[in-house]
């Protein structure tokens, strides 16, 4: 019995040691462009789901570890912006109240952490990673500031919508190609598709007239579908 137990323990220790040899970790840092997809990138005033979004900067940090063979788990931090299509938004209000509108710069924002499994396929000094993720991430609606020039000689106007934040479950699918330069240092290209449906509650909108001040304010609630593709370049370390 004692010999059987010792043999069993030796087999277990050897198995763990072999598994540890196959385990590998990695960290990636990348930056690039976030591009809106579908209705989120629409500037069609007749589309109730239009997000009037266009490309903006994105940043990603990813930390992962292999568990067995090509399979592993990872966690990542994402911080992505999609700028507002200022011209499209202003044109959607054209003629409203006999005003010609223009918009200041503003942006949607998505930030937070997500987690999930990944598969890694090695090709000598390079590798492909395929992954899926889920996370409760934070979304920020843009703070809009629009100026209206009266077309009838009346007072000019300004329209302001305050930024609001919301949390939503976010799903992601990603692909990374990385090439090892030397000593575990890698260069990489990363693509990530993210989707979420946050609800923005009690969004404050205010209308001002020059020489009069605030003349109207209201709060509204709406859901905005986020669909974005992040294309990034970066570097990392495999250990």
GROMACS .gro file of N, CA and C in nm, residues 74-182:
model
  327
   74UNK      N    1  -0.723   3.474  -2.002
   74UNK     CA    2  -0.663   3.608  -2.007
   74UNK      C    3  -0.758   3.710  -1.945
   75UNK      N    4  -0.702   3.823  -1.909
   75UNK     CA    5  -0.778   3.940  -1.868
   75UNK      C    6  -0.723   4.060  -1.942
   76UNK      N    7  -0.809   4.154  -1.975
   76UNK     CA    8  -0.761   4.271  -2.049
   76UNK      C    9  -0.832   4.398  -2.004
   77UNK      N   10  -0.758   4.507  -2.017
   77UNK     CA   11  -0.813   4.641  -1.993
   77UNK      C   12  -0.829   4.710  -2.127
   78UNK      N   13  -0.945   4.770  -2.149
   78UNK     CA   14  -0.974   4.839  -2.275
   78UNK      C   15  -1.015   4.983  -2.246
   79UNK      N   16  -0.964   5.076  -2.324
   79UNK     CA   17  -1.005   5.216  -2.315
   79UNK      C   18  -1.016   5.269  -2.458
   80UNK      N   19  -1.140   5.283  -2.506
   80UNK     CA   20  -1.163   5.318  -2.647
   80UNK      C   21  -1.255   5.439  -2.658
   81UNK      N   22  -1.225   5.523  -2.756
   81UNK     CA   23  -1.306   5.642  -2.784
   81UNK      C   24  -1.356   5.636  -2.928
   82UNK      N   25  -1.478   5.682  -2.949
   82UNK     CA   26  -1.531   5.704  -3.083
   82UNK      C   27  -1.579   5.849  -3.089
   83UNK      N   28  -1.514   5.930  -3.170
   83UNK     CA   29  -1.550   6.071  -3.181
   83UNK      C   30  -1.687   6.087  -3.244
   84UNK      N   31  -1.751   6.198  -3.212
   84UNK     CA   32  -1.880   6.231  -3.272
   84UNK      C   33  -1.860   6.287  -3.412
   85UNK      N   34  -1.944   6.244  -3.505
   85UNK     CA   35  -1.947   6.303  -3.638
   85UNK      C   36  -2.014   6.439  -3.626
   86UNK      N   37  -1.933   6.542  -3.605
   86UNK     CA   38  -1.985   6.676  -3.576
   86UNK      C   39  -2.071   6.730  -3.690
   87UNK      N   40  -2.024   6.711  -3.811
   87UNK     CA   41  -2.100   6.761  -3.927
   87UNK      C   42  -2.231   6.686  -3.942
   88UNK      N   43  -2.226   6.553  -3.927
   88UNK     CA   44  -2.348   6.474  -3.939
   88UNK      C   45  -2.450   6.509  -3.834
   89UNK      N   46  -2.404   6.529  -3.709
   89UNK     CA   47  -2.495   6.566  -3.600
   89UNK      C   48  -2.556   6.703  -3.624
   90UNK      N   49  -2.474   6.799  -3.666
   90UNK     CA   50  -2.525   6.934  -3.693
   90UNK      C   51  -2.625   6.933  -3.808
   91UNK      N   52  -2.595   6.855  -3.912
   91UNK     CA   53  -2.687   6.847  -4.027
   91UNK      C   54  -2.820   6.784  -3.989
   92UNK      N   55  -2.817   6.693  -3.890
   92UNK     CA   56  -2.942   6.628  -3.849
   92UNK      C   57  -3.037   6.725  -3.781
   93UNK      N   58  -2.982   6.836  -3.729
   93UNK     CA   59  -3.064   6.940  -3.665
   93UNK      C   60  -3.090   7.058  -3.758
   94UNK      N   61  -3.038   7.052  -3.879
   94UNK     CA   62  -3.051   7.164  -3.973
   94UNK      C   63  -3.197   7.201  -3.994
   95UNK      N   64  -3.224   7.329  -3.980
   95UNK     CA   65  -3.360   7.377  -4.001
   95UNK      C   66  -3.446   7.374  -3.877
   96UNK      N   67  -3.398   7.308  -3.768
   96UNK     CA   68  -3.476   7.302  -3.645
   96UNK      C   69  -3.484   7.440  -3.582
   97UNK      N   70  -3.605   7.494  -3.572
   97UNK     CA   71  -3.623   7.626  -3.514
   97UNK      C   72  -3.561   7.736  -3.596
   98UNK      N   73  -3.543   7.713  -3.726
   98UNK     CA   74  -3.482   7.813  -3.815
   98UNK      C   75  -3.340   7.850  -3.772
   99UNK      N   76  -3.265   7.748  -3.729
   99UNK     CA   77  -3.127   7.768  -3.689
   99UNK      C   78  -3.035   7.683  -3.775
  100UNK      N   79  -2.914   7.735  -3.795
  100UNK     CA   80  -2.807   7.658  -3.858
  100UNK      C   81  -2.711   7.617  -3.746
  101UNK      N   82  -2.691   7.485  -3.730
  101UNK     CA   83  -2.619   7.436  -3.613
  101UNK      C   84  -2.476   7.394  -3.645
  102UNK      N   85  -2.390   7.407  -3.544
  102UNK     CA   86  -2.253   7.353  -3.551
  102UNK      C   87  -2.223   7.289  -3.416
  103UNK      N   88  -2.134   7.190  -3.417
  103UNK     CA   89  -2.108   7.113  -3.295
  103UNK      C   90  -1.961   7.118  -3.255
  104UNK      N   91  -1.937   7.124  -3.123
  104UNK     CA   92  -1.801   7.111  -3.072
  104UNK      C   93  -1.759   6.964  -3.074
  105UNK      N   94  -1.629   6.939  -3.054
  105UNK     CA   95  -1.579   6.802  -3.051
  105UNK      C   96  -1.632   6.729  -2.927
  106UNK      N   97  -1.668   6.603  -2.945
  106UNK     CA   98  -1.715   6.519  -2.834
  106UNK      C   99  -1.689   6.373  -2.871
  107UNK      N  100  -1.704   6.283  -2.774
  107UNK     CA  101  -1.672   6.143  -2.801
  107UNK      C  102  -1.749   6.050  -2.709
  108UNK      N  103  -1.785   5.934  -2.763
  108UNK     CA  104  -1.829   5.821  -2.683
  108UNK      C  105  -1.704   5.755  -2.624
  109UNK      N  106  -1.723   5.688  -2.510
  109UNK     CA  107  -1.608   5.620  -2.449
  109UNK      C  108  -1.651   5.487  -2.389
  110UNK      N  109  -1.565   5.388  -2.405
  110UNK     CA  110  -1.583   5.256  -2.345
  110UNK      C  111  -1.456   5.221  -2.269
  111UNK      N  112  -1.471   5.183  -2.141
  111UNK     CA  113  -1.353   5.148  -2.063
  111UNK      C  114  -1.387   5.040  -1.961
  112UNK      N  115  -1.288   4.958  -1.927
  112UNK     CA  116  -1.310   4.856  -1.826
  112UNK      C  117  -1.232   4.729  -1.853
  113UNK      N  118  -1.264   4.627  -1.773
  113UNK     CA  119  -1.192   4.500  -1.778
  113UNK      C  120  -1.283   4.389  -1.829
  114UNK      N  121  -1.224   4.296  -1.900
  114UNK     CA  122  -1.297   4.178  -1.948
  114UNK      C  123  -1.206   4.055  -1.936
  115UNK      N  124  -1.267   3.938  -1.939
  115UNK     CA  125  -1.194   3.814  -1.916
  115UNK      C  126  -1.248   3.705  -2.007
  116UNK      N  127  -1.165   3.603  -2.030
  116UNK     CA  128  -1.214   3.493  -2.112
  116UNK      C  129  -1.105   3.394  -2.149
  117UNK      N  130  -1.141   3.293  -2.229
  117UNK     CA  131  -1.045   3.192  -2.274
  117UNK      C  132  -0.977   3.233  -2.405
  118UNK      N  133  -0.862   3.173  -2.431
  118UNK     CA  134  -0.795   3.198  -2.558
  118UNK      C  135  -0.726   3.070  -2.605
  119UNK      N  136  -0.704   3.062  -2.734
  119UNK     CA  137  -0.627   2.955  -2.796
  119UNK      C  138  -0.506   3.018  -2.864
  120UNK      N  139  -0.389   2.960  -2.842
  120UNK     CA  140  -0.266   3.013  -2.899
  120UNK      C  141  -0.202   2.907  -2.988
  121UNK      N  142  -0.168   2.948  -3.111
  121UNK     CA  143  -0.108   2.856  -3.208
  121UNK      C  144   0.030   2.908  -3.246
  122UNK      N  145   0.133   2.833  -3.211
  122UNK     CA  146   0.271   2.875  -3.234
  122UNK      C  147   0.319   2.834  -3.373
  123UNK      N  148   0.393   2.926  -3.438
  123UNK     CA  149   0.454   2.902  -3.569
  123UNK      C  150   0.600   2.947  -3.562
  124UNK      N  151   0.684   2.861  -3.499
  124UNK     CA  152   0.825   2.894  -3.477
  124UNK      C  153   0.836   3.022  -3.395
  125UNK      N  154   0.877   3.134  -3.454
  125UNK     CA  155   0.897   3.257  -3.377
  125UNK      C  156   0.772   3.345  -3.373
  126UNK      N  157   0.667   3.303  -3.436
  126UNK     CA  158   0.543   3.381  -3.435
  126UNK      C  159   0.429   3.296  -3.380
  127UNK      N  160   0.316   3.362  -3.352
  127UNK     CA  161   0.201   3.291  -3.297
  127UNK      C  162   0.073   3.369  -3.327
  128UNK      N  163  -0.038   3.296  -3.333
  128UNK     CA  164  -0.171   3.354  -3.344
  128UNK      C  165  -0.248   3.324  -3.215
  129UNK      N  166  -0.315   3.424  -3.161
  129UNK     CA  167  -0.404   3.405  -3.047
  129UNK      C  168  -0.547   3.436  -3.089
  130UNK      N  169  -0.638   3.346  -3.057
  130UNK     CA  170  -0.781   3.367  -3.080
  130UNK      C  171  -0.850   3.367  -2.944
  131UNK      N  172  -0.939   3.463  -2.918
  131UNK     CA  173  -0.998   3.472  -2.786
  131UNK      C  174  -1.141   3.525  -2.790
  132UNK      N  175  -1.214   3.495  -2.685
  132UNK     CA  176  -1.346   3.553  -2.662
  132UNK      C  177  -1.346   3.609  -2.520
  133UNK      N  178  -1.426   3.712  -2.496
  133UNK     CA  179  -1.424   3.776  -2.365
  133UNK      C  180  -1.562   3.826  -2.326
  134UNK      N  181  -1.577   3.848  -2.195
  134UNK     CA  182  -1.699   3.909  -2.141
  134UNK      C  183  -1.658   3.994  -2.021
  135UNK      N  184  -1.725   4.106  -2.004
  135UNK     CA  185  -1.695   4.193  -1.890
  135UNK      C  186  -1.804   4.296  -1.869
  136UNK      N  187  -1.821   4.341  -1.745
  136UNK     CA  188  -1.914   4.449  -1.714
  136UNK      C  189  -1.837   4.580  -1.727
  137UNK      N  190  -1.849   4.646  -1.841
  137UNK     CA  191  -1.767   4.762  -1.871
  137UNK      C  192  -1.847   4.891  -1.858
  138UNK      N  193  -1.776   5.002  -1.849
  138UNK     CA  194  -1.839   5.133  -1.830
  138UNK      C  195  -1.840   5.211  -1.961
  139UNK      N  196  -1.955   5.269  -1.991
  139UNK     CA  197  -1.974   5.348  -2.113
  139UNK      C  198  -2.005   5.492  -2.074
  140UNK      N  199  -1.953   5.586  -2.153
  140UNK     CA  200  -1.979   5.728  -2.131
  140UNK      C  201  -2.041   5.787  -2.257
  141UNK      N  202  -2.156   5.852  -2.240
  141UNK     CA  203  -2.215   5.923  -2.354
  141UNK      C  204  -2.140   6.054  -2.374
  142UNK      N  205  -2.141   6.110  -2.494
  142UNK     CA  206  -2.066   6.234  -2.520
  142UNK      C  207  -2.132   6.355  -2.455
  143UNK      N  208  -2.050   6.451  -2.416
  143UNK     CA  209  -2.104   6.580  -2.372
  143UNK      C  210  -2.114   6.669  -2.495
  144UNK      N  211  -2.236   6.697  -2.537
  144UNK     CA  212  -2.259   6.769  -2.662
  144UNK      C  213  -2.277   6.918  -2.635
  145UNK      N  214  -2.212   6.998  -2.717
  145UNK     CA  215  -2.229   7.143  -2.715
  145UNK      C  216  -2.249   7.190  -2.859
  146UNK      N  217  -2.371   7.236  -2.888
  146UNK     CA  218  -2.403   7.281  -3.024
  146UNK      C  219  -2.442   7.428  -3.021
  147UNK      N  220  -2.397   7.499  -3.122
  147UNK     CA  221  -2.430   7.642  -3.136
  147UNK      C  222  -2.523   7.660  -3.255
  148UNK      N  223  -2.632   7.735  -3.232
  148UNK     CA  224  -2.729   7.760  -3.338
  148UNK      C  225  -2.731   7.905  -3.380
  149UNK      N  226  -2.708   7.928  -3.509
  149UNK     CA  227  -2.711   8.063  -3.564
  149UNK      C  228  -2.848   8.088  -3.626
  150UNK      N  229  -2.918   8.190  -3.577
  150UNK     CA  230  -3.053   8.219  -3.626
  150UNK      C  231  -3.052   8.259  -3.773
  151UNK      N  232  -3.143   8.202  -3.851
  151UNK     CA  233  -3.155   8.234  -3.993
  151UNK      C  234  -3.262   8.340  -4.018
  152UNK      N  235  -3.322   8.391  -3.908
  152UNK     CA  236  -3.430   8.490  -3.922
  152UNK      C  237  -3.398   8.621  -3.852
  153UNK      N  238  -3.271   8.637  -3.809
  153UNK     CA  239  -3.232   8.761  -3.743
  153UNK      C  240  -3.260   8.763  -3.594
  154UNK      N  241  -3.307   8.652  -3.538
  154UNK     CA  242  -3.334   8.646  -3.395
  154UNK      C  243  -3.210   8.614  -3.314
  155UNK      N  244  -3.231   8.583  -3.186
  155UNK     CA  245  -3.120   8.550  -3.097
  155UNK      C  246  -3.060   8.415  -3.133
  156UNK      N  247  -2.928   8.406  -3.123
  156UNK     CA  248  -2.863   8.277  -3.143
  156UNK      C  249  -2.893   8.186  -3.024
  157UNK      N  250  -2.875   8.056  -3.045
  157UNK     CA  251  -2.908   7.958  -2.942
  157UNK      C  252  -2.791   7.864  -2.920
  158UNK      N  253  -2.793   7.797  -2.807
  158UNK     CA  254  -2.695   7.691  -2.780
  158UNK      C  255  -2.767   7.574  -2.713
  159UNK      N  256  -2.727   7.456  -2.753
  159UNK     CA  257  -2.789   7.332  -2.704
  159UNK      C  258  -2.680   7.249  -2.637
  160UNK      N  259  -2.708   7.205  -2.515
  160UNK     CA  260  -2.608   7.130  -2.440
  160UNK      C  261  -2.669   7.001  -2.386
  161UNK      N  262  -2.598   6.890  -2.405
  161UNK     CA  263  -2.639   6.762  -2.347
  161UNK      C  264  -2.524   6.710  -2.262
  162UNK      N  265  -2.552   6.686  -2.134
  162UNK     CA  266  -2.448   6.645  -2.041
  162UNK      C  267  -2.410   6.499  -2.061
  163UNK      N  268  -2.285   6.468  -2.029
  163UNK     CA  269  -2.237   6.330  -2.038
  163UNK      C  270  -2.293   6.247  -1.923
  164UNK      N  271  -2.326   6.123  -1.954
  164UNK     CA  272  -2.376   6.028  -1.854
  164UNK      C  273  -2.302   5.897  -1.871
  165UNK      N  274  -2.288   5.824  -1.762
  165UNK     CA  275  -2.223   5.694  -1.773
  165UNK      C  276  -2.317   5.580  -1.740
  166UNK      N  277  -2.285   5.464  -1.794
  166UNK     CA  278  -2.369   5.346  -1.775
  166UNK      C  279  -2.280   5.221  -1.780
  167UNK      N  280  -2.321   5.117  -1.709
  167UNK     CA  281  -2.250   4.989  -1.713
  167UNK      C  282  -2.331   4.888  -1.792
  168UNK      N  283  -2.262   4.804  -1.866
  168UNK     CA  284  -2.329   4.703  -1.947
  168UNK      C  285  -2.236   4.585  -1.969
  169UNK      N  286  -2.295   4.465  -1.974
  169UNK     CA  287  -2.216   4.349  -2.014
  169UNK      C  288  -2.168   4.368  -2.157
  170UNK      N  289  -2.042   4.336  -2.178
  170UNK     CA  290  -1.979   4.356  -2.308
  170UNK      C  291  -1.915   4.226  -2.355
  171UNK      N  292  -1.946   4.188  -2.477
  171UNK     CA  293  -1.888   4.068  -2.537
  171UNK      C  294  -1.780   4.108  -2.636
  172UNK      N  295  -1.678   4.026  -2.647
  172UNK     CA  296  -1.569   4.057  -2.739
  172UNK      C  297  -1.513   3.933  -2.805
  173UNK      N  298  -1.462   3.953  -2.926
  173UNK     CA  299  -1.392   3.849  -3.000
  173UNK      C  300  -1.263   3.912  -3.052
  174UNK      N  301  -1.150   3.845  -3.031
  174UNK     CA  302  -1.023   3.906  -3.069
  174UNK      C  303  -0.928   3.811  -3.139
  175UNK      N  304  -0.836   3.870  -3.213
  175UNK     CA  305  -0.731   3.796  -3.284
  175UNK      C  306  -0.602   3.875  -3.274
  176UNK      N  307  -0.495   3.808  -3.236
  176UNK     CA  308  -0.364   3.872  -3.225
  176UNK      C  309  -0.258   3.791  -3.300
  177UNK      N  310  -0.178   3.860  -3.378
  177UNK     CA  311  -0.059   3.799  -3.439
  177UNK      C  312   0.063   3.861  -3.372
  178UNK      N  313   0.153   3.778  -3.324
  178UNK     CA  314   0.273   3.830  -3.258
  178UNK      C  315   0.398   3.761  -3.311
  179UNK      N  316   0.505   3.838  -3.317
  179UNK     CA  317   0.633   3.788  -3.368
  179UNK      C  318   0.741   3.816  -3.264
  180UNK      N  319   0.809   3.710  -3.223
  180UNK     CA  320   0.914   3.725  -3.122
  180UNK      C  321   1.042   3.779  -3.186
  181UNK      N  322   1.085   3.894  -3.138
  181UNK     CA  323   1.208   3.956  -3.188
  181UNK      C  324   1.329   3.892  -3.122
  182UNK      N  325   1.329   3.891  -2.988
  182UNK     CA  326   1.440   3.832  -2.913
  182UNK      C  327   1.407   3.832  -2.764
   0.00000   0.00000   0.00000
